[in-house]
mmCIF file of C-alpha atoms in Angstrom:
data_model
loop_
_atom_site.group_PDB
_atom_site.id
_atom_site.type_symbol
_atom_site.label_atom_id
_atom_site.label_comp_id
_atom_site.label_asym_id
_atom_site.label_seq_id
_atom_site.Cartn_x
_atom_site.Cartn_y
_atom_site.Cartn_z
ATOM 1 C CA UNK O 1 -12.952 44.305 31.787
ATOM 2 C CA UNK O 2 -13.738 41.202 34.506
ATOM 3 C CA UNK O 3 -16.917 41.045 32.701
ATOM 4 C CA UNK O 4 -15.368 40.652 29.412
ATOM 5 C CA UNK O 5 -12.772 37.818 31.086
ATOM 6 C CA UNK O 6 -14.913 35.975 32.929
ATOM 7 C CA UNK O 7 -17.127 35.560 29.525
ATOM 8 C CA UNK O 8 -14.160 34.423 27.176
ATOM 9 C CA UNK O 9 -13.340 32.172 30.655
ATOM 10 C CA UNK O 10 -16.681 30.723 30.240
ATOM 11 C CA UNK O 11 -16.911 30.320 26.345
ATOM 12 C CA UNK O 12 -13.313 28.415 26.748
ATOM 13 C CA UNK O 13 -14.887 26.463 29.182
ATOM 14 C CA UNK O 14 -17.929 25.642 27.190
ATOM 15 C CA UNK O 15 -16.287 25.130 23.699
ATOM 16 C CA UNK O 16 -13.959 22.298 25.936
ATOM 17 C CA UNK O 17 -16.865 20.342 27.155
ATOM 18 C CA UNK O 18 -18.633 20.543 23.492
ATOM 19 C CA UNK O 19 -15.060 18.922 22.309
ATOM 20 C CA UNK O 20 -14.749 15.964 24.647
ATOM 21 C CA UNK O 21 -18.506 15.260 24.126
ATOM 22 C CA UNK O 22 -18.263 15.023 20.578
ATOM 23 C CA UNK O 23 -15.310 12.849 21.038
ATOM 24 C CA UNK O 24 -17.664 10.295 22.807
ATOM 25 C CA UNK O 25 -19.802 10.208 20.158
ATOM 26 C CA UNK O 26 -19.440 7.252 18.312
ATOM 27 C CA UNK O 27 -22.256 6.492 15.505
ATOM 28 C CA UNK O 28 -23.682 3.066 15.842
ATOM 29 C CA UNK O 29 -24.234 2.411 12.153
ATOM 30 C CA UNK O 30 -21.251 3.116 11.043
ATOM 31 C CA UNK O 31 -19.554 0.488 9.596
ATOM 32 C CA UNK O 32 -15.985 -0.648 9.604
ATOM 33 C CA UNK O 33 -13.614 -3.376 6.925
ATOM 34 C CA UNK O 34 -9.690 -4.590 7.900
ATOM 35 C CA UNK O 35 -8.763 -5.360 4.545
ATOM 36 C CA UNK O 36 -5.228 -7.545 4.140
ATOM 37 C CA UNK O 37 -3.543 -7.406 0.980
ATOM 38 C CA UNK O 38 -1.852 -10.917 -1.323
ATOM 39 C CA UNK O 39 1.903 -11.247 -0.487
ATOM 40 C CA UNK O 40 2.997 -9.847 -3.840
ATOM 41 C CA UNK O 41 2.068 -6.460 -2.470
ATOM 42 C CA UNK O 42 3.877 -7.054 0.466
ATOM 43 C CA UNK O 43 7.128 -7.917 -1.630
ATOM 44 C CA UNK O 44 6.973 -5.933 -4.481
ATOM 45 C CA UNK O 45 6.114 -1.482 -5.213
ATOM 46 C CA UNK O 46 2.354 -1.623 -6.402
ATOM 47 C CA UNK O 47 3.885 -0.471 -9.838
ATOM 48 C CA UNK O 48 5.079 -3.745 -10.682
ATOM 49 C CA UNK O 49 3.423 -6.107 -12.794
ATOM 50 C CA UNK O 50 3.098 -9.520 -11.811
ATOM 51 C CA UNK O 51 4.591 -11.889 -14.945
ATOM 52 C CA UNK O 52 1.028 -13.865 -15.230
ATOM 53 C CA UNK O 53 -1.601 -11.983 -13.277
ATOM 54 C CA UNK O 54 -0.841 -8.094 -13.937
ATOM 55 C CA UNK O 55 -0.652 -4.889 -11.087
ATOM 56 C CA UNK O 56 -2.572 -5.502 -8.075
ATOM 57 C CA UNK O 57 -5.000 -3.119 -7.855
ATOM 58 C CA UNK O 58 -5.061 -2.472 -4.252
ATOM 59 C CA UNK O 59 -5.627 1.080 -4.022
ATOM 60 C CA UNK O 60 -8.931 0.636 -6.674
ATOM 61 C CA UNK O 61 -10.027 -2.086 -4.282
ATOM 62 C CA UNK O 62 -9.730 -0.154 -1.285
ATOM 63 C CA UNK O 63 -11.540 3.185 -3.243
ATOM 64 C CA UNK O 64 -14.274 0.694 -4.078
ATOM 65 C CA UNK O 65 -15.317 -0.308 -0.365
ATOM 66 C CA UNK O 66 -14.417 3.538 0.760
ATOM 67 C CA UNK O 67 -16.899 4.277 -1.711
ATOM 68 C CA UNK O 68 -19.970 2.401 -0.124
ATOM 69 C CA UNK O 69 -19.096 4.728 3.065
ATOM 70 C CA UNK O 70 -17.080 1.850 5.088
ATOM 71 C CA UNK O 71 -14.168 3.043 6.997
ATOM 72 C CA UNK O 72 -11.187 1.050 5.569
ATOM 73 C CA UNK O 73 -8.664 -0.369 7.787
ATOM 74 C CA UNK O 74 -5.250 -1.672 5.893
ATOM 75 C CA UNK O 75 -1.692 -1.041 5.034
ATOM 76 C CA UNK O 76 0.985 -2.395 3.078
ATOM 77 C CA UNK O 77 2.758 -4.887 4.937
ATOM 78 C CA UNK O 78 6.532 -5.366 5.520
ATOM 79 C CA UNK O 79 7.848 -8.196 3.676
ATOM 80 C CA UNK O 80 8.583 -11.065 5.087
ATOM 81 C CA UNK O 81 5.711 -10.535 7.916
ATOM 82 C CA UNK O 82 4.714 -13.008 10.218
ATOM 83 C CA UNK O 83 1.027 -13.710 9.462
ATOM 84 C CA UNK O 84 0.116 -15.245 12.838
ATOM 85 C CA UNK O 85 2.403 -11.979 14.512
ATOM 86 C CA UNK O 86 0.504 -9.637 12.607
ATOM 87 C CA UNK O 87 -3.473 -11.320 13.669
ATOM 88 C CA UNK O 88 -2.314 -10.431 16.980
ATOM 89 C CA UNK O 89 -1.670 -7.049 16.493
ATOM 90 C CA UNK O 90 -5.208 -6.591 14.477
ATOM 91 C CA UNK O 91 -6.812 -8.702 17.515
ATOM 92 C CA UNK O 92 -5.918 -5.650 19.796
ATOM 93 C CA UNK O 93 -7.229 -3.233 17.472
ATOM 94 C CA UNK O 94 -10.652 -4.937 17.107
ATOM 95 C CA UNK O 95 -10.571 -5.204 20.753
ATOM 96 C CA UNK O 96 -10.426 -1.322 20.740
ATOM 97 C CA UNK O 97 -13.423 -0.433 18.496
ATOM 98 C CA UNK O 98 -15.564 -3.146 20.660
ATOM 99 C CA UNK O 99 -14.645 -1.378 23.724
ATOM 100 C CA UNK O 100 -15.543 2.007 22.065
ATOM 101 C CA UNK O 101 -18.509 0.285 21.802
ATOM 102 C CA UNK O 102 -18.946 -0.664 18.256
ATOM 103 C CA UNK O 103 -21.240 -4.016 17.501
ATOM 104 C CA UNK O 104 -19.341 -6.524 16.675
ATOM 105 C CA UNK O 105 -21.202 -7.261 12.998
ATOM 106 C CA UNK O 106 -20.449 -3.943 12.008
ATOM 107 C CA UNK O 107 -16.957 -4.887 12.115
ATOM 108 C CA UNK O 108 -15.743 -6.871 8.884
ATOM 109 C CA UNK O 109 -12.164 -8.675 8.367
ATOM 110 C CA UNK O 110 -11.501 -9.061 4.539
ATOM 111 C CA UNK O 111 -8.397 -10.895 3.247
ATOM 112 C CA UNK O 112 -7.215 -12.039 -0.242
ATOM 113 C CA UNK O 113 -4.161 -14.997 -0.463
ATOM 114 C CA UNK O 114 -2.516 -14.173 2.371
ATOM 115 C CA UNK O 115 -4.076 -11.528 3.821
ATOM 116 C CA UNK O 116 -7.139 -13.786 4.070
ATOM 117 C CA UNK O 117 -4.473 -16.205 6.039
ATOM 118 C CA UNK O 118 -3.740 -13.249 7.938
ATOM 119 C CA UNK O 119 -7.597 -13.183 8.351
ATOM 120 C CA UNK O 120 -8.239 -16.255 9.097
ATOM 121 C CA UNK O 121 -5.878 -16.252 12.241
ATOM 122 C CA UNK O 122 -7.747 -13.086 13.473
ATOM 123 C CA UNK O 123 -10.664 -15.101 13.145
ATOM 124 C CA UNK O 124 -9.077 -17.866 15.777
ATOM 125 C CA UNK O 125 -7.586 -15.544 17.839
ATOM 126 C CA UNK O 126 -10.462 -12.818 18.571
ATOM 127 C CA UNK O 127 -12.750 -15.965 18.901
ATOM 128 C CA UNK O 128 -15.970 -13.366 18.525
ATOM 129 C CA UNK O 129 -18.881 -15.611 16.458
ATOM 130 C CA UNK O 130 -20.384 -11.951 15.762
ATOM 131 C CA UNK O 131 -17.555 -10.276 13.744
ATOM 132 C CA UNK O 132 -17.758 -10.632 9.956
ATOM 133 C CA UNK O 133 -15.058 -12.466 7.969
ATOM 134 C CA UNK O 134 -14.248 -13.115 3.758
ATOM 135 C CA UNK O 135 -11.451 -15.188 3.400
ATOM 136 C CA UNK O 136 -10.673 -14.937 -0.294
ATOM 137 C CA UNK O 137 -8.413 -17.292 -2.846
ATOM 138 C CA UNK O 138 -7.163 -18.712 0.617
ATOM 139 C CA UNK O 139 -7.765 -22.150 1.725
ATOM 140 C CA UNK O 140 -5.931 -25.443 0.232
ATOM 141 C CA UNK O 141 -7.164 -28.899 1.490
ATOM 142 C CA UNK O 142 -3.520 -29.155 2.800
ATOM 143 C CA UNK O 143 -4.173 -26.268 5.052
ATOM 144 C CA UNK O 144 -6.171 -28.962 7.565
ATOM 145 C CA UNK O 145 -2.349 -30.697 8.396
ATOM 146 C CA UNK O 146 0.222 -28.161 7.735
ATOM 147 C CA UNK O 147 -2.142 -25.321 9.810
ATOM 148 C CA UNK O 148 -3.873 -26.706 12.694
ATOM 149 C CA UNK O 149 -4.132 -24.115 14.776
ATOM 150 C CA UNK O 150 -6.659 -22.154 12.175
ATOM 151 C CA UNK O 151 -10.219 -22.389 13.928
ATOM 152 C CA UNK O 152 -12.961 -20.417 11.655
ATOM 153 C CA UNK O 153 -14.938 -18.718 14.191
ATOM 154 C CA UNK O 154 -17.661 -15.809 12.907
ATOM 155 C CA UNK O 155 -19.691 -15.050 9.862
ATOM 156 C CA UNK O 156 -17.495 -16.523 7.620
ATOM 157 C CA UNK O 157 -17.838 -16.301 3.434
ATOM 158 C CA UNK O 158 -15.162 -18.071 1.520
ATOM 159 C CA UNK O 159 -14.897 -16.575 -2.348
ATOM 160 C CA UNK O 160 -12.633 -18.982 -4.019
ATOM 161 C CA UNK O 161 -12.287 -19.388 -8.181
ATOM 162 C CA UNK O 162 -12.394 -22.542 -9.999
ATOM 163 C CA UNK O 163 -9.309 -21.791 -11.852
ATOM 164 C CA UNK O 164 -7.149 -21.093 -8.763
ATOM 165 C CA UNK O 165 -4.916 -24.184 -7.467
ATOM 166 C CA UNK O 166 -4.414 -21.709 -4.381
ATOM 167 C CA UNK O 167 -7.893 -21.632 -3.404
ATOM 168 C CA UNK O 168 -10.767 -24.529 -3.007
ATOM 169 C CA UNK O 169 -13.822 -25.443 -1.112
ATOM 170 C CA UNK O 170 -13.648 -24.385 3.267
ATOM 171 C CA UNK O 171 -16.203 -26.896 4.022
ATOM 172 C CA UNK O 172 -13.194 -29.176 5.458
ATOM 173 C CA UNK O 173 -11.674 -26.259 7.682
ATOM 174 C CA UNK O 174 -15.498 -25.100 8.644
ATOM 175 C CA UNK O 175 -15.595 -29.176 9.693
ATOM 176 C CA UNK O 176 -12.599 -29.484 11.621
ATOM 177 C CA UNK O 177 -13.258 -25.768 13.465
ATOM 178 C CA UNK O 178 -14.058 -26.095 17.021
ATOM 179 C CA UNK O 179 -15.427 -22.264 17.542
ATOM 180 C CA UNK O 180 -18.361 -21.209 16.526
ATOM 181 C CA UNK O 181 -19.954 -19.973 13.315
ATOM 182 C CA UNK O 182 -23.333 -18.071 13.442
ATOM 183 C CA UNK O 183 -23.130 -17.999 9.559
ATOM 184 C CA UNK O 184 -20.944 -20.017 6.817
ATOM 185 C CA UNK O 185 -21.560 -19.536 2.928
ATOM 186 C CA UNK O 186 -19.389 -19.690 -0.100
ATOM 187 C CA UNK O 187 -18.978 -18.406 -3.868
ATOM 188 C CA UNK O 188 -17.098 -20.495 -6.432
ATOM 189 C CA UNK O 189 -16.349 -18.085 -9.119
ATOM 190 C CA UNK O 190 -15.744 -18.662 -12.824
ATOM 191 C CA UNK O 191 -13.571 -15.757 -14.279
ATOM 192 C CA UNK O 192 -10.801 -18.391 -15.353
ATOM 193 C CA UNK O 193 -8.330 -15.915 -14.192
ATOM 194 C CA UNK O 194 -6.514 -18.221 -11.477
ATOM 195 C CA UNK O 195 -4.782 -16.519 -8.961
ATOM 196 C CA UNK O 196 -5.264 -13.208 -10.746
ATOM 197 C CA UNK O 197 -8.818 -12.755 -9.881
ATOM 198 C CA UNK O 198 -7.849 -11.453 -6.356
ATOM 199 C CA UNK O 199 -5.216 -9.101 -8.013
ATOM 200 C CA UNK O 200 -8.071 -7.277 -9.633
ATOM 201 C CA UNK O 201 -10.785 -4.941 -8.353
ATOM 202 C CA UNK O 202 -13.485 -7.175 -9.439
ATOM 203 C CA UNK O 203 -17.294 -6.902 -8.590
ATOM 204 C CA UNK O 204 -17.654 -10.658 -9.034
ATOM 205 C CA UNK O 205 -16.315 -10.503 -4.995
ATOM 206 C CA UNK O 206 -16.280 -7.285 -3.844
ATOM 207 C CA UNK O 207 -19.638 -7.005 -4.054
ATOM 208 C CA UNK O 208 -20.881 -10.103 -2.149
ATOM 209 C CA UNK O 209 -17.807 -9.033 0.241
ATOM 210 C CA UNK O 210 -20.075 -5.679 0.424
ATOM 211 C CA UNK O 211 -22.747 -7.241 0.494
ATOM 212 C CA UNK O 212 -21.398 -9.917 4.180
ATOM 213 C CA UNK O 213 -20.287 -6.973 5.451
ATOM 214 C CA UNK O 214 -23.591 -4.722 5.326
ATOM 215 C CA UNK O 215 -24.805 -8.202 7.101
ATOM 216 C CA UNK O 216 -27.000 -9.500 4.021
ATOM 217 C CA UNK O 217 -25.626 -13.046 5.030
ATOM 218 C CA UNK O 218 -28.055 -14.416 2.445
ATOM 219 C CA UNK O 219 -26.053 -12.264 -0.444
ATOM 220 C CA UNK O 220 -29.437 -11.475 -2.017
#
Protein backbone atom coordinates (compact mmCIF):
# COMPACT_ATOMS: atom_id res chain seq x y z
CA UNK A 1 0.00 0.00 0.00
CA UNK A 2 3.14 2.68 0.76
CA UNK A 3 4.57 1.14 -2.23
CA UNK A 4 1.66 1.82 -4.33
CA UNK A 5 1.56 5.71 -2.76
CA UNK A 6 4.82 6.55 -2.89
CA UNK A 7 4.70 5.50 -6.84
CA UNK A 8 1.48 7.60 -7.78
CA UNK A 9 3.56 10.36 -5.35
CA UNK A 10 6.32 10.04 -7.74
CA UNK A 11 4.41 9.84 -11.16
CA UNK A 12 2.53 13.22 -9.84
CA UNK A 13 5.73 14.49 -9.27
CA UNK A 14 7.17 13.58 -12.58
CA UNK A 15 4.11 14.38 -14.85
CA UNK A 16 4.53 18.21 -12.94
CA UNK A 17 8.05 18.73 -13.98
CA UNK A 18 7.25 17.31 -17.71
CA UNK A 19 4.39 20.24 -17.59
CA UNK A 20 6.44 23.26 -16.58
CA UNK A 21 9.22 22.09 -18.99
CA UNK A 22 7.09 21.99 -21.85
CA UNK A 23 5.82 25.32 -20.87
CA UNK A 24 9.43 26.69 -21.41
CA UNK A 25 9.57 25.47 -24.59
CA UNK A 26 9.20 28.02 -26.96
CA UNK A 27 9.98 27.06 -30.81
CA UNK A 28 12.36 29.46 -32.40
CA UNK A 29 10.89 29.35 -35.89
CA UNK A 30 7.78 29.97 -35.17
CA UNK A 31 6.52 32.90 -36.48
CA UNK A 32 4.18 35.55 -35.23
CA UNK A 33 1.75 38.73 -37.27
CA UNK A 34 -0.28 41.72 -35.09
CA UNK A 35 -2.64 42.43 -37.67
CA UNK A 36 -4.84 45.94 -37.13
CA UNK A 37 -7.96 46.22 -38.88
CA UNK A 38 -9.42 49.82 -41.20
CA UNK A 39 -11.68 51.95 -38.90
CA UNK A 40 -14.86 50.83 -40.64
CA UNK A 41 -14.47 47.58 -38.77
CA UNK A 42 -13.99 49.28 -35.75
CA UNK A 43 -17.36 51.29 -36.26
CA UNK A 44 -19.50 49.15 -37.96
CA UNK A 45 -20.70 44.75 -37.39
CA UNK A 46 -18.48 43.00 -40.14
CA UNK A 47 -21.96 42.29 -41.83
CA UNK A 48 -22.29 45.62 -43.12
CA UNK A 49 -21.48 46.69 -46.43
CA UNK A 50 -19.57 49.66 -46.98
CA UNK A 51 -21.72 52.06 -49.67
CA UNK A 52 -18.55 52.12 -52.24
CA UNK A 53 -16.05 49.48 -51.20
CA UNK A 54 -18.26 46.34 -50.03
CA UNK A 55 -17.81 43.94 -46.49
CA UNK A 56 -14.45 43.94 -45.14
CA UNK A 57 -13.25 40.75 -45.25
CA UNK A 58 -11.37 40.58 -42.11
CA UNK A 59 -11.96 37.22 -40.94
CA UNK A 60 -10.82 35.77 -44.79
CA UNK A 61 -7.75 37.94 -44.30
CA UNK A 62 -6.90 36.73 -41.04
CA UNK A 63 -7.71 32.73 -42.30
CA UNK A 64 -5.31 33.56 -45.12
CA UNK A 65 -2.09 34.39 -42.92
CA UNK A 66 -3.37 31.56 -40.24
CA UNK A 67 -3.13 29.47 -43.14
CA UNK A 68 0.70 29.89 -43.93
CA UNK A 69 1.10 28.62 -40.11
CA UNK A 70 1.65 32.32 -38.54
CA UNK A 71 0.14 32.83 -35.22
CA UNK A 72 -2.29 35.80 -35.71
CA UNK A 73 -2.48 38.47 -33.23
CA UNK A 74 -5.72 40.97 -33.65
CA UNK A 75 -9.11 41.95 -32.49
CA UNK A 76 -11.81 44.15 -33.32
CA UNK A 77 -11.30 47.38 -31.86
CA UNK A 78 -13.67 49.61 -29.81
CA UNK A 79 -14.80 52.49 -31.70
CA UNK A 80 -13.63 55.52 -31.21
CA UNK A 81 -10.02 54.06 -30.05
CA UNK A 82 -7.16 56.04 -29.50
CA UNK A 83 -4.57 54.87 -32.07
CA UNK A 84 -1.47 56.19 -30.27
CA UNK A 85 -3.31 54.57 -26.71
CA UNK A 86 -3.70 51.41 -28.32
CA UNK A 87 0.45 51.18 -29.88
CA UNK A 88 1.17 51.32 -26.33
CA UNK A 89 -0.68 48.59 -25.25
CA UNK A 90 0.70 46.31 -28.36
CA UNK A 91 4.32 47.79 -27.37
CA UNK A 92 3.96 45.78 -24.03
CA UNK A 93 2.85 42.78 -25.68
CA UNK A 94 5.79 42.65 -28.16
CA UNK A 95 7.88 43.35 -25.24
CA UNK A 96 6.51 40.00 -23.82
CA UNK A 97 7.22 37.58 -26.72
CA UNK A 98 10.95 39.23 -26.90
CA UNK A 99 11.42 38.45 -23.36
CA UNK A 100 10.07 34.87 -23.94
CA UNK A 101 12.72 34.98 -26.13
CA UNK A 102 11.35 35.20 -29.55
CA UNK A 103 13.73 37.00 -32.40
CA UNK A 104 12.63 39.99 -33.08
CA UNK A 105 12.19 39.35 -37.19
CA UNK A 106 9.99 36.66 -36.49
CA UNK A 107 7.71 39.12 -35.12
CA UNK A 108 5.60 41.05 -37.88
CA UNK A 109 3.17 44.22 -37.28
CA UNK A 110 0.62 44.42 -40.23
CA UNK A 111 -1.87 47.32 -40.50
CA UNK A 112 -4.38 48.46 -43.19
CA UNK A 113 -5.87 52.45 -43.00
CA UNK A 114 -5.77 52.81 -39.64
CA UNK A 115 -4.62 49.94 -38.25
CA UNK A 116 -1.43 50.54 -40.26
CA UNK A 117 -1.55 54.12 -38.27
CA UNK A 118 -1.98 52.08 -35.35
CA UNK A 119 1.16 50.29 -36.77
CA UNK A 120 3.06 52.79 -37.53
CA UNK A 121 3.05 54.24 -33.88
CA UNK A 122 4.15 50.74 -32.63
CA UNK A 123 6.82 51.12 -34.95
CA UNK A 124 8.00 54.60 -33.04
CA UNK A 125 7.30 53.48 -29.86
CA UNK A 126 9.01 49.84 -29.64
CA UNK A 127 11.95 51.59 -31.53
CA UNK A 128 13.34 47.78 -32.41
CA UNK A 129 15.09 48.17 -36.22
CA UNK A 130 14.66 44.17 -36.20
CA UNK A 131 10.83 43.77 -35.95
CA UNK A 132 8.94 43.55 -39.26
CA UNK A 133 6.36 46.18 -40.27
CA UNK A 134 3.57 46.63 -43.56
CA UNK A 135 1.91 49.70 -43.29
CA UNK A 136 -0.86 49.41 -45.85
CA UNK A 137 -3.26 52.23 -47.71
CA UNK A 138 -1.78 54.46 -44.81
CA UNK A 139 0.41 57.33 -45.39
CA UNK A 140 -0.76 60.90 -46.91
CA UNK A 141 2.00 63.52 -47.67
CA UNK A 142 0.06 65.57 -45.01
CA UNK A 143 0.91 63.00 -42.46
CA UNK A 144 4.71 64.74 -42.28
CA UNK A 145 2.85 68.12 -40.45
CA UNK A 146 -0.29 67.00 -38.91
CA UNK A 147 1.76 63.66 -37.31
CA UNK A 148 5.16 64.41 -36.25
CA UNK A 149 5.70 62.26 -33.76
CA UNK A 150 5.51 59.06 -36.36
CA UNK A 151 9.28 57.83 -36.66
CA UNK A 152 9.43 54.57 -39.09
CA UNK A 153 11.82 52.46 -37.34
CA UNK A 154 12.21 48.49 -38.62
CA UNK A 155 11.78 46.53 -41.78
CA UNK A 156 9.32 48.58 -43.11
CA UNK A 157 7.13 47.74 -46.60
CA UNK A 158 4.58 50.30 -47.54
CA UNK A 159 1.70 48.66 -50.05
CA UNK A 160 -0.18 51.63 -51.21
CA UNK A 161 -2.68 51.66 -54.58
CA UNK A 162 -2.61 54.17 -57.22
CA UNK A 163 -6.24 54.72 -57.04
CA UNK A 164 -6.35 55.46 -53.28
CA UNK A 165 -6.31 59.36 -52.27
CA UNK A 166 -5.74 57.78 -48.66
CA UNK A 167 -2.57 56.22 -49.44
CA UNK A 168 0.76 57.49 -51.46
CA UNK A 169 4.45 57.10 -51.65
CA UNK A 170 6.46 56.76 -47.63
CA UNK A 171 9.64 57.88 -49.08
CA UNK A 172 8.91 61.44 -47.31
CA UNK A 173 8.08 59.83 -43.78
CA UNK A 174 11.15 57.16 -44.35
CA UNK A 175 13.13 60.83 -44.97
CA UNK A 176 12.06 62.70 -42.13
CA UNK A 177 12.40 59.35 -39.63
CA UNK A 178 15.14 59.68 -37.21
CA UNK A 179 15.23 55.74 -36.08
CA UNK A 180 16.54 53.34 -37.89
CA UNK A 181 15.52 51.14 -40.81
CA UNK A 182 17.54 47.93 -41.60
CA UNK A 183 15.16 47.50 -44.64
CA UNK A 184 12.60 49.97 -46.58
CA UNK A 185 10.70 48.80 -49.86
CA UNK A 186 7.39 49.59 -51.38
CA UNK A 187 4.52 48.21 -53.81
CA UNK A 188 2.32 50.62 -55.76
CA UNK A 189 -0.55 48.53 -56.76
CA UNK A 190 -2.93 48.88 -59.70
CA UNK A 191 -6.34 47.16 -58.87
CA UNK A 192 -8.20 50.63 -59.39
CA UNK A 193 -10.21 49.73 -56.43
CA UNK A 194 -9.30 52.91 -54.19
CA UNK A 195 -9.73 52.51 -50.74
CA UNK A 196 -11.45 49.17 -51.26
CA UNK A 197 -8.41 47.23 -52.04
CA UNK A 198 -7.56 46.94 -48.26
CA UNK A 199 -11.25 45.89 -47.57
CA UNK A 200 -10.60 42.78 -49.57
CA UNK A 201 -8.57 39.63 -48.96
CA UNK A 202 -6.42 40.22 -51.88
CA UNK A 203 -3.14 38.32 -52.85
CA UNK A 204 -1.91 41.41 -54.69
CA UNK A 205 -0.68 42.36 -50.73
CA UNK A 206 -1.09 39.68 -48.65
CA UNK A 207 1.24 37.86 -50.27
CA UNK A 208 4.27 40.23 -50.38
CA UNK A 209 2.95 40.99 -46.64
CA UNK A 210 3.69 37.01 -46.36
CA UNK A 211 6.26 37.16 -48.08
CA UNK A 212 8.19 40.57 -45.40
CA UNK A 213 7.12 38.64 -42.82
CA UNK A 214 8.83 35.12 -43.65
CA UNK A 215 11.88 37.83 -43.99
CA UNK A 216 12.21 37.60 -47.97
CA UNK A 217 12.88 41.47 -47.75
CA UNK A 218 13.70 41.25 -51.46
CA UNK A 219 9.85 39.94 -52.14
CA UNK A 220 11.26 37.50 -54.70
Amino acid sequence: MKLRKLLFLFLTILSGFTAFSQSQIINKEQRYIFFFHNKFVEENDLSVAHPEYGKAEYNEILASFRKDNFIVFSEIRKKNTNAYDYAEKIVKQIKKLLKKGISPNKITVIGTSKGGYIAQYVSTLLANPDVNFVFIGCFMDTDIEQIPDINFCGNILTIYEESDIYGVDATKRKESSKLKINHFKQIELHTNLKHGFLYKALDEWITPSKKWANGDYELN
